[in-house]
Short mmCIF file of C-alpha atoms in Angstrom, two decimals:
data_model
loop_
_atom_site.label_atom_id
_atom_site.label_comp_id
_atom_site.label_asym_id
_atom_site.label_seq_id
_atom_site.Cartn_x
_atom_site.Cartn_y
_atom_site.Cartn_z
CA MET U 1 111.15 34.54 -49.62
CA ASN U 2 109.86 31.04 -48.85
CA GLN U 3 110.01 29.92 -45.36
CA ALA U 4 113.31 27.84 -46.21
CA GLY U 5 114.43 31.34 -46.58
CA THR U 6 113.03 32.40 -43.46
CA ARG U 7 113.52 30.21 -40.97
CA ARG U 8 115.79 29.24 -37.85
CA PHE U 9 119.66 26.82 -38.26
CA ARG U 10 118.90 23.37 -37.74
CA ALA U 11 121.57 20.98 -36.94
CA PHE U 12 120.60 17.39 -37.12
CA THR U 13 123.68 14.59 -35.73
CA SER U 14 124.36 11.17 -35.22
CA LYS U 15 121.44 11.27 -32.32
CA HIS U 16 118.93 11.90 -35.40
CA LEU U 17 120.09 9.30 -37.53
CA ASP U 18 118.77 5.97 -37.82
CA GLN U 19 114.59 9.00 -38.15
CA LEU U 20 115.84 10.46 -40.82
CA LEU U 21 117.59 7.00 -42.56
CA GLN U 22 114.23 6.19 -42.12
CA ARG U 23 112.84 7.96 -44.86
CA ALA U 24 115.53 6.48 -47.53
CA GLY U 25 113.60 3.54 -47.05
CA LEU U 26 116.29 1.65 -45.43
CA ALA U 27 115.84 -1.64 -43.38
CA ASP U 28 116.71 -2.36 -39.75
CA ASP U 29 119.41 -3.92 -40.30
CA GLU U 30 120.92 -1.62 -42.44
CA ARG U 31 120.12 1.34 -40.78
CA LEU U 32 121.90 -0.51 -37.59
CA LYS U 33 124.94 -0.58 -39.85
CA VAL U 34 125.43 2.72 -41.68
CA ARG U 35 124.34 4.06 -37.54
CA ALA U 36 128.11 2.31 -37.31
CA VAL U 37 129.66 3.60 -40.02
CA ALA U 38 128.46 7.32 -37.89
CA THR U 39 130.54 6.37 -34.79
CA VAL U 40 133.84 6.33 -36.92
CA LEU U 41 132.97 9.15 -39.41
CA PRO U 42 131.48 12.22 -38.34
CA PHE U 43 127.39 12.68 -39.48
CA ARG U 44 125.91 16.71 -39.33
CA THR U 45 123.56 17.99 -41.56
CA ASN U 46 120.31 20.60 -41.62
CA ALA U 47 117.70 21.58 -41.83
CA TYR U 48 118.00 23.20 -45.42
CA VAL U 49 120.32 20.68 -47.36
CA VAL U 50 117.73 17.43 -46.09
CA ASP U 51 114.53 19.53 -47.12
CA GLU U 52 115.27 21.27 -49.67
CA LEU U 53 118.46 19.53 -51.07
CA ILE U 54 117.99 16.12 -51.19
CA ASP U 55 115.09 14.19 -53.48
CA TRP U 56 114.37 11.69 -51.00
CA SER U 57 112.29 9.76 -53.74
CA ALA U 58 115.88 9.00 -55.10
CA ALA U 59 117.30 8.28 -51.77
CA PRO U 60 119.48 6.60 -51.50
CA ASP U 61 121.39 7.13 -54.19
CA ASP U 62 120.37 10.88 -54.30
CA PRO U 63 124.05 12.17 -55.31
CA ILE U 64 123.13 14.72 -52.25
CA TYR U 65 122.10 12.18 -50.04
CA ARG U 66 124.83 10.07 -50.70
CA LEU U 67 126.83 13.48 -50.31
CA VAL U 68 126.06 14.35 -46.48
CA PHE U 69 124.89 9.93 -45.15
CA PRO U 70 127.38 7.45 -44.63
CA GLN U 71 126.68 4.70 -46.48
CA GLU U 72 127.25 1.45 -44.83
CA ASP U 73 130.17 0.55 -47.27
CA MET U 74 132.66 3.29 -46.40
CA LEU U 75 134.68 0.94 -44.08
CA PRO U 76 135.77 -2.47 -44.05
CA ALA U 77 132.89 -5.05 -43.41
CA ALA U 78 134.16 -6.57 -40.18
CA ASP U 79 134.80 -3.03 -39.15
CA VAL U 80 131.36 -2.15 -39.65
CA ALA U 81 130.49 -5.36 -38.04
CA ARG U 82 131.63 -5.29 -34.84
CA LEU U 83 130.44 -1.70 -33.99
CA ALA U 84 127.26 -3.22 -35.48
CA ASP U 85 127.25 -5.19 -32.89
CA LEU U 86 128.02 -3.27 -29.86
CA LEU U 87 125.22 -0.97 -30.72
CA LYS U 88 122.60 -3.75 -30.84
CA ALA U 89 124.47 -5.40 -27.94
CA GLU U 90 123.73 -1.29 -25.84
CA ALA U 91 127.42 -2.00 -25.05
CA PRO U 92 129.29 1.21 -22.83
CA ASN U 93 129.86 4.15 -24.77
CA ALA U 94 133.49 4.01 -23.90
CA GLU U 95 133.58 0.79 -25.72
CA ILE U 96 131.84 2.21 -28.54
CA GLN U 97 134.32 4.54 -28.82
CA ALA U 98 137.68 2.93 -28.48
CA GLU U 99 136.78 0.75 -31.57
CA ALA U 100 135.80 3.22 -33.57
CA ASN U 101 139.11 4.81 -32.26
CA ARG U 102 140.74 1.67 -33.14
CA VAL U 103 139.34 2.21 -37.14
CA ARG U 104 140.12 5.80 -37.45
CA ALA U 105 143.96 5.20 -36.93
CA GLN U 106 143.34 3.12 -40.14
CA LEU U 107 142.53 5.86 -42.04
CA ASN U 108 145.17 8.50 -42.63
CA PRO U 109 143.52 11.46 -40.48
CA HIS U 110 146.30 13.52 -41.77
CA PRO U 111 146.64 12.99 -44.93
CA ALA U 112 150.19 15.14 -46.56
CA GLY U 113 152.07 15.82 -44.29
CA GLN U 114 149.78 18.48 -42.35
CA LYS U 115 150.55 17.10 -39.06
CA GLU U 116 154.36 16.47 -39.27
CA LEU U 117 155.64 19.22 -42.26
CA ASN U 118 153.03 22.15 -41.91
CA VAL U 119 153.30 22.90 -38.86
CA PRO U 120 154.62 26.29 -38.37
CA ARG U 121 156.82 27.48 -35.16
CA ILE U 122 158.35 30.56 -33.53
CA GLY U 123 162.01 29.80 -32.89
CA ASP U 124 161.28 25.87 -31.50
CA GLU U 125 157.81 26.49 -30.56
CA PRO U 126 154.87 25.56 -33.05
CA VAL U 127 152.18 28.13 -33.77
CA PRO U 128 149.19 26.47 -32.38
CA GLY U 129 145.52 26.90 -35.32
CA MET U 130 148.13 27.25 -38.50
CA GLN U 131 149.81 25.34 -41.56
CA HIS U 132 152.00 26.93 -43.56
CA LYS U 133 152.62 24.36 -46.73
CA TYR U 134 153.47 26.95 -49.73
CA PRO U 135 155.62 30.22 -48.68
CA GLU U 136 153.01 32.77 -49.35
CA THR U 137 150.50 30.89 -48.39
CA VAL U 138 149.29 29.84 -44.50
CA LEU U 139 146.26 28.57 -43.23
CA ILE U 140 144.19 29.90 -40.39
CA PHE U 141 142.03 27.53 -38.49
CA PRO U 142 140.02 29.81 -35.65
CA LYS U 143 138.84 27.52 -32.83
CA GLN U 144 135.15 28.43 -33.13
CA GLY U 145 135.30 27.05 -37.13
CA GLN U 146 136.45 23.98 -36.26
CA THR U 147 132.76 23.00 -37.75
CA CYS U 148 130.56 23.20 -40.37
CA HIS U 149 126.70 23.57 -41.09
CA ALA U 150 127.06 20.20 -42.90
CA TYR U 151 129.60 17.10 -43.80
CA CYS U 152 130.40 15.60 -46.26
CA THR U 153 131.07 12.28 -46.06
CA TYR U 154 134.02 12.76 -48.54
CA CYS U 155 135.95 15.29 -46.69
CA PHE U 156 139.07 15.47 -45.80
CA ARG U 157 139.30 17.60 -42.51
CA TRP U 158 137.10 14.79 -41.21
CA ALA U 159 139.80 14.60 -38.71
CA GLN U 160 138.54 18.21 -36.82
CA PHE U 161 134.92 16.80 -36.54
CA VAL U 162 135.65 13.90 -34.20
CA GLY U 163 135.66 15.21 -30.38
CA ASP U 164 139.98 14.05 -30.71
CA ALA U 165 142.71 17.47 -29.03
CA ASP U 166 145.13 15.61 -30.48
CA LEU U 167 143.43 15.22 -34.21
CA LYS U 168 142.34 19.35 -34.44
CA PHE U 169 143.97 22.07 -35.75
CA ALA U 170 142.56 25.20 -33.61
CA SER U 171 143.74 28.34 -32.73
CA ASP U 172 141.91 31.59 -30.98
CA ASP U 173 145.13 33.14 -30.67
CA ILE U 174 144.82 35.57 -33.29
CA ASP U 175 147.71 37.80 -32.40
CA GLN U 176 150.39 34.60 -32.40
CA MET U 177 149.20 33.64 -35.87
CA VAL U 178 149.71 38.08 -36.95
CA ALA U 179 152.94 37.90 -34.63
CA TYR U 180 153.57 34.97 -37.31
CA ILE U 181 152.90 36.35 -40.78
CA ARG U 182 154.98 39.38 -39.40
CA ARG U 183 157.78 36.96 -39.35
CA HIS U 184 157.27 35.98 -43.04
CA PRO U 185 156.99 38.80 -45.04
CA GLU U 186 156.71 35.98 -48.27
CA VAL U 187 153.68 35.02 -46.72
CA THR U 188 151.09 37.40 -48.80
CA SER U 189 147.91 35.34 -48.83
CA VAL U 190 145.69 33.71 -45.79
CA LEU U 191 143.40 31.12 -45.77
CA ILE U 192 140.79 31.26 -43.19
CA THR U 193 139.30 27.46 -43.49
CA GLY U 194 138.32 24.74 -41.35
CA GLY U 195 135.25 23.05 -40.37
CA ASP U 196 133.93 26.02 -42.07
CA ALA U 197 135.25 30.15 -41.74
CA MET U 198 131.41 31.31 -41.76
CA ILE U 199 129.86 29.25 -39.15
CA MET U 200 131.33 31.74 -37.14
CA GLY U 201 129.17 35.04 -36.61
CA GLU U 202 130.17 38.06 -37.79
CA PRO U 203 131.20 39.54 -34.16
CA VAL U 204 133.58 36.43 -33.94
CA ILE U 205 134.71 36.40 -38.05
CA LYS U 206 135.88 39.77 -37.11
CA ARG U 207 138.37 39.15 -34.60
CA TYR U 208 140.17 36.84 -37.03
CA ILE U 209 140.46 39.26 -39.67
CA GLU U 210 140.51 43.06 -38.02
CA PRO U 211 144.02 42.29 -37.18
CA LEU U 212 144.80 41.46 -41.43
CA LEU U 213 143.86 44.30 -42.56
CA GLU U 214 146.93 45.50 -40.58
CA LEU U 215 149.61 43.30 -42.50
CA ASP U 216 150.38 45.32 -46.36
CA GLN U 217 152.63 42.11 -47.25
CA LEU U 218 149.32 40.50 -47.93
CA GLU U 219 147.87 40.86 -50.37
CA SER U 220 144.31 38.28 -50.34
CA ILE U 221 142.44 36.93 -47.69
CA ARG U 222 140.54 33.39 -48.59
CA ILE U 223 137.73 32.08 -46.50
CA GLY U 224 136.90 27.88 -47.63
CA THR U 225 133.31 27.54 -47.14
CA LYS U 226 130.75 25.16 -48.28
CA ALA U 227 128.11 27.83 -46.70
CA LEU U 228 126.95 28.78 -50.02
CA ALA U 229 125.81 24.88 -50.41
CA TYR U 230 125.02 24.29 -46.97
CA TRP U 231 123.30 27.42 -45.65
CA PRO U 232 122.52 30.18 -47.98
CA GLN U 233 121.16 32.13 -45.17
CA ARG U 234 124.17 33.25 -43.46
CA PHE U 235 124.17 35.62 -46.41
CA THR U 236 120.51 36.73 -47.26
CA THR U 237 118.62 36.23 -43.57
CA ASP U 238 120.46 35.43 -39.88
CA PRO U 239 120.69 38.04 -38.30
CA ASP U 240 124.52 38.67 -38.11
CA ALA U 241 123.65 39.07 -42.86
CA ASP U 242 123.93 41.59 -43.29
CA ASP U 243 126.83 43.26 -40.79
CA THR U 244 129.05 40.13 -42.36
CA LEU U 245 128.64 41.69 -45.81
CA ARG U 246 129.72 44.79 -44.39
CA LEU U 247 132.39 43.18 -43.18
CA PHE U 248 133.28 42.27 -46.44
CA GLU U 249 133.20 45.35 -47.94
CA ARG U 250 135.87 46.55 -45.71
CA VAL U 251 137.84 43.97 -46.46
CA VAL U 252 138.15 44.76 -50.29
CA GLU U 253 138.15 48.64 -48.71
CA SER U 254 141.36 48.03 -47.27
CA GLY U 255 142.87 46.80 -51.01
CA LYS U 256 143.18 42.66 -49.92
CA ASN U 257 141.30 40.24 -52.41
CA LEU U 258 138.74 39.10 -50.11
CA ALA U 259 138.84 35.34 -52.66
CA PHE U 260 135.63 32.89 -51.65
CA MET U 261 136.57 29.09 -51.65
CA ALA U 262 132.84 27.91 -52.64
CA HIS U 263 132.39 24.06 -52.37
CA PHE U 264 130.05 23.02 -54.71
CA SER U 265 129.89 19.00 -55.34
CA HIS U 266 126.73 19.06 -57.59
CA PRO U 267 124.61 21.34 -60.01
CA ARG U 268 121.41 20.92 -57.87
CA GLU U 269 123.29 22.99 -54.98
CA LEU U 270 123.38 26.07 -57.14
CA GLU U 271 119.81 25.79 -58.13
CA SER U 272 118.24 26.86 -55.18
CA PRO U 273 116.86 31.06 -55.69
CA LEU U 274 118.38 31.55 -51.60
CA VAL U 275 121.80 30.44 -53.56
CA GLU U 276 121.20 33.17 -56.31
CA SER U 277 120.86 35.47 -53.73
CA ALA U 278 123.79 34.77 -50.88
CA VAL U 279 125.82 35.23 -54.13
CA LYS U 280 124.62 38.37 -55.67
CA ARG U 281 124.95 39.79 -51.86
CA ILE U 282 128.53 38.80 -51.77
CA LEU U 283 129.52 39.84 -54.95
CA GLY U 284 128.40 42.95 -53.91
CA SER U 285 130.56 43.15 -51.22
CA GLY U 286 133.26 42.82 -53.54
CA ALA U 287 134.32 39.33 -53.03
CA THR U 288 135.06 37.24 -55.60
CA ILE U 289 133.88 33.09 -55.83
CA ARG U 290 135.97 31.36 -56.70
CA THR U 291 134.31 27.44 -57.36
CA GLN U 292 135.72 23.84 -56.01
CA ALA U 293 135.29 20.19 -55.12
CA PRO U 294 136.81 16.93 -55.50
CA LEU U 295 135.73 13.94 -57.65
CA ILE U 296 133.55 11.26 -56.26
CA ARG U 297 132.28 8.45 -57.14
CA SER U 298 128.47 8.10 -57.00
CA ILE U 299 128.30 11.68 -56.67
CA ASN U 300 129.69 13.81 -59.39
CA ASP U 301 132.08 11.23 -61.83
CA ASP U 302 130.08 12.33 -64.68
CA PRO U 303 131.53 15.14 -67.04
CA ALA U 304 128.43 16.03 -67.81
CA VAL U 305 127.72 16.82 -64.61
CA TRP U 306 130.88 18.51 -64.22
CA SER U 307 130.10 20.44 -66.82
CA ALA U 308 126.53 21.56 -66.30
CA MET U 309 128.39 22.97 -62.92
CA TRP U 310 130.76 24.90 -64.15
CA ARG U 311 128.43 26.24 -66.89
CA ARG U 312 126.10 27.46 -64.11
CA GLN U 313 128.61 28.74 -61.82
CA LEU U 314 130.01 31.34 -64.65
CA ARG U 315 126.38 32.72 -65.05
CA MET U 316 126.05 33.07 -61.88
CA GLY U 317 129.44 35.08 -61.64
CA LEU U 318 131.28 32.35 -60.40
CA ILE U 319 134.89 31.52 -61.39
CA PRO U 320 135.55 28.18 -62.13
CA TYR U 321 138.51 27.22 -59.89
CA TYR U 322 139.14 23.08 -59.29
CA MET U 323 138.70 19.70 -59.47
CA PHE U 324 140.21 17.80 -57.01
CA VAL U 325 141.12 14.10 -56.40
CA GLU U 326 139.98 12.35 -53.64
CA ARG U 327 142.60 13.35 -50.91
CA ASP U 328 144.05 9.50 -49.40
CA THR U 329 142.23 9.99 -46.27
CA GLY U 330 139.13 8.70 -44.37
CA PRO U 331 136.84 6.03 -46.96
CA GLN U 332 139.42 6.95 -49.60
CA ASP U 333 138.85 3.30 -51.59
CA TYR U 334 134.35 3.97 -51.62
CA PHE U 335 135.21 7.40 -53.13
CA ALA U 336 138.19 7.34 -55.44
CA VAL U 337 138.03 7.75 -58.64
CA PRO U 338 141.38 6.58 -60.48
CA LEU U 339 143.60 8.71 -62.05
CA ALA U 340 142.60 7.52 -65.24
CA ARG U 341 139.72 8.17 -64.98
CA ALA U 342 139.25 11.23 -63.53
CA TYR U 343 141.75 12.61 -66.35
CA GLU U 344 138.89 11.32 -69.13
CA VAL U 345 136.26 12.82 -66.65
CA PHE U 346 137.96 16.53 -66.27
CA ARG U 347 139.04 16.28 -70.07
CA ASP U 348 135.51 15.20 -71.47
CA ALA U 349 133.49 18.60 -69.34
CA TYR U 350 136.67 20.89 -70.16
CA ALA U 351 136.14 20.52 -73.47
CA SER U 352 132.11 20.84 -73.53
CA VAL U 353 132.56 24.14 -72.21
CA SER U 354 133.35 27.82 -73.23
CA GLY U 355 136.58 29.82 -73.07
CA LEU U 356 135.51 31.54 -69.72
CA CYS U 357 134.69 28.66 -67.78
CA ARG U 358 138.19 27.14 -68.17
CA THR U 359 139.85 28.77 -65.46
CA VAL U 360 138.86 25.69 -63.98
CA ARG U 361 142.12 23.04 -63.09
CA GLY U 362 142.30 19.80 -62.27
CA PRO U 363 142.39 16.72 -61.42
CA SER U 364 144.67 17.74 -59.02
CA MET U 365 146.24 15.93 -56.21
CA SER U 366 146.82 17.99 -52.75
CA ALA U 367 149.48 15.74 -51.90
CA THR U 368 152.78 16.19 -49.68
CA PRO U 369 154.77 17.77 -51.78
CA GLY U 370 152.70 19.90 -53.63
CA LYS U 371 149.32 19.92 -55.96
CA VAL U 372 149.85 18.11 -58.99
CA CYS U 373 148.13 17.84 -62.00
CA VAL U 374 147.21 15.24 -64.40
CA ASP U 375 147.51 16.61 -67.71
CA GLY U 376 147.05 13.56 -70.25
CA VAL U 377 147.98 9.81 -71.16
CA THR U 378 150.13 10.13 -74.16
CA GLU U 379 152.57 7.47 -75.86
CA ILE U 380 156.39 8.60 -75.24
CA ALA U 381 158.90 5.94 -76.67
CA GLY U 382 156.70 3.22 -76.48
CA GLU U 383 156.04 3.41 -73.41
CA GLN U 384 151.76 5.12 -71.58
CA VAL U 385 152.27 6.92 -69.14
CA PHE U 386 151.01 9.44 -67.61
CA MET U 387 151.40 13.62 -68.21
CA LEU U 388 151.74 15.21 -64.90
CA HIS U 389 153.00 19.10 -63.44
CA PHE U 390 153.16 20.82 -60.00
CA ILE U 391 149.93 23.81 -59.49
CA GLN U 392 151.79 24.37 -56.33
CA ALA U 393 155.20 22.58 -54.60
CA ARG U 394 157.01 22.87 -50.99
CA ASP U 395 159.78 23.36 -53.41
CA PRO U 396 158.79 26.53 -55.08
CA SER U 397 161.29 25.42 -57.99
CA LEU U 398 159.32 22.01 -59.44
CA VAL U 399 156.05 24.67 -59.87
CA GLY U 400 155.23 23.84 -63.47
CA ARG U 401 157.66 21.21 -64.42
CA PRO U 402 156.34 18.79 -66.31
CA PHE U 403 157.14 15.08 -65.18
CA PHE U 404 156.09 11.62 -65.87
CA ALA U 405 154.45 8.45 -64.44
CA ARG U 406 153.55 4.67 -65.96
CA TYR U 407 150.80 4.53 -66.95
CA ASP U 408 148.48 2.68 -64.21
CA PRO U 409 144.50 2.28 -64.97
CA SER U 410 143.90 1.16 -61.25
CA ALA U 411 146.14 4.50 -59.18
CA VAL U 412 144.04 6.73 -57.12
CA TRP U 413 147.28 8.10 -55.34
CA LEU U 414 150.22 10.35 -56.58
CA THR U 415 151.82 7.05 -54.30
CA ASP U 416 150.33 4.67 -56.52
CA LEU U 417 152.86 6.22 -59.08
CA ARG U 418 156.06 5.09 -60.57
CA PRO U 419 158.64 7.57 -62.75
CA ALA U 420 158.64 7.15 -65.95
CA LEU U 421 161.75 8.05 -68.29
CA ALA U 422 163.86 8.65 -65.64
CA GLU U 423 164.66 7.00 -62.16
CA ARG U 424 162.57 9.02 -59.61
CA PHE U 425 160.34 11.74 -59.49
CA PRO U 426 161.85 15.91 -59.40
CA PHE U 427 160.35 15.28 -55.45
CA GLU U 428 161.76 12.36 -54.40
CA SER U 429 165.40 14.73 -52.90
CA ALA U 430 165.67 15.40 -49.40
CA ASP U 431 166.11 19.36 -50.86
CA ALA U 432 162.55 18.75 -52.57
CA LEU U 433 160.53 18.13 -48.93
CA LEU U 434 162.04 20.48 -46.41
CA THR U 435 159.63 22.35 -44.76
CA VAL U 436 159.02 25.81 -45.41
#
């Protein structure tokens, strides 16, 4: 195995940022502006991403570079200028953080009602570290899993990583989480998420998984992870890789489906032999791997990128699952692709792959009422409209119901749309927005 497969994990954070930016050929003032953005949006990467995935000769236009390194125009120019001036003047850290927090507050750190509508309760008490948006599925946020091997610049969970306890979902009280699930027999699936569940070592992740194996009501355990793309050594040469695979085998042997929800944003993330080895080991445990990613301007907004990615995933035994629309949080304006264009990218990529790749769904918005899929653009009674349906919904009666919105070529999110052929959308009623 090559050196990349045997060396230990090494993280790079904002204190290494200026040195790394020099490799991209950025001038002094450009690096300062990027550092200003990084006071607001978190930066973290690692040696595998830096040395094995990024084509530095193409930076800063390289898609993997753009995937992990902040860009100066991700935030309003006036905000970047104020922060850059503070950094240049070597202002006190408290002053810099106060300005960074002001900017963060404008970026919708918790989209889709997750702080208000998704928090489960036992009696009147909220259960920390969990979300319950859909009746059959709960999300668990392990306290030790609220970081990643590297951060994606588009990540909708960016608020988990900025050190503000008020913005973070996290708990290590697994007994309380299990008690909540027992009280809700409709829950049949648990998603362990973050951050990245696979940042945790085997002794820690086992503490969260083992109690779930005793819950007969559960049919599946899902693990949300970018580790296959950003640190495949987690499953091959890390000291606890073998123990981790044995834990996966125990989940499968318990009769539950173990599904990896693996995030791959670009085909290059699949090219390393390390990824192929990690995938084979995970599949060998009896787990399945489903792939998903958002459609991101300047990184993967090209049908050829998606079709290449899905075809490669199929050859590797992975199941293409979701193309998401970039969520309405963080630097959405920088990364967002209009819904009309998103549908075209999906349609053209979907049309160029075999039926075995057409397990993928999208483009899908994980919005407040549920997962809304853009099915196409058509004309009805002389009016051009978007065709949409709910893949999943807070109100299960909405699932699968088609509805229509006026065609708007500039719309990038559900809230930008207006109803067509009806006075209101089917979810625009008090009953449809009740909490679970």
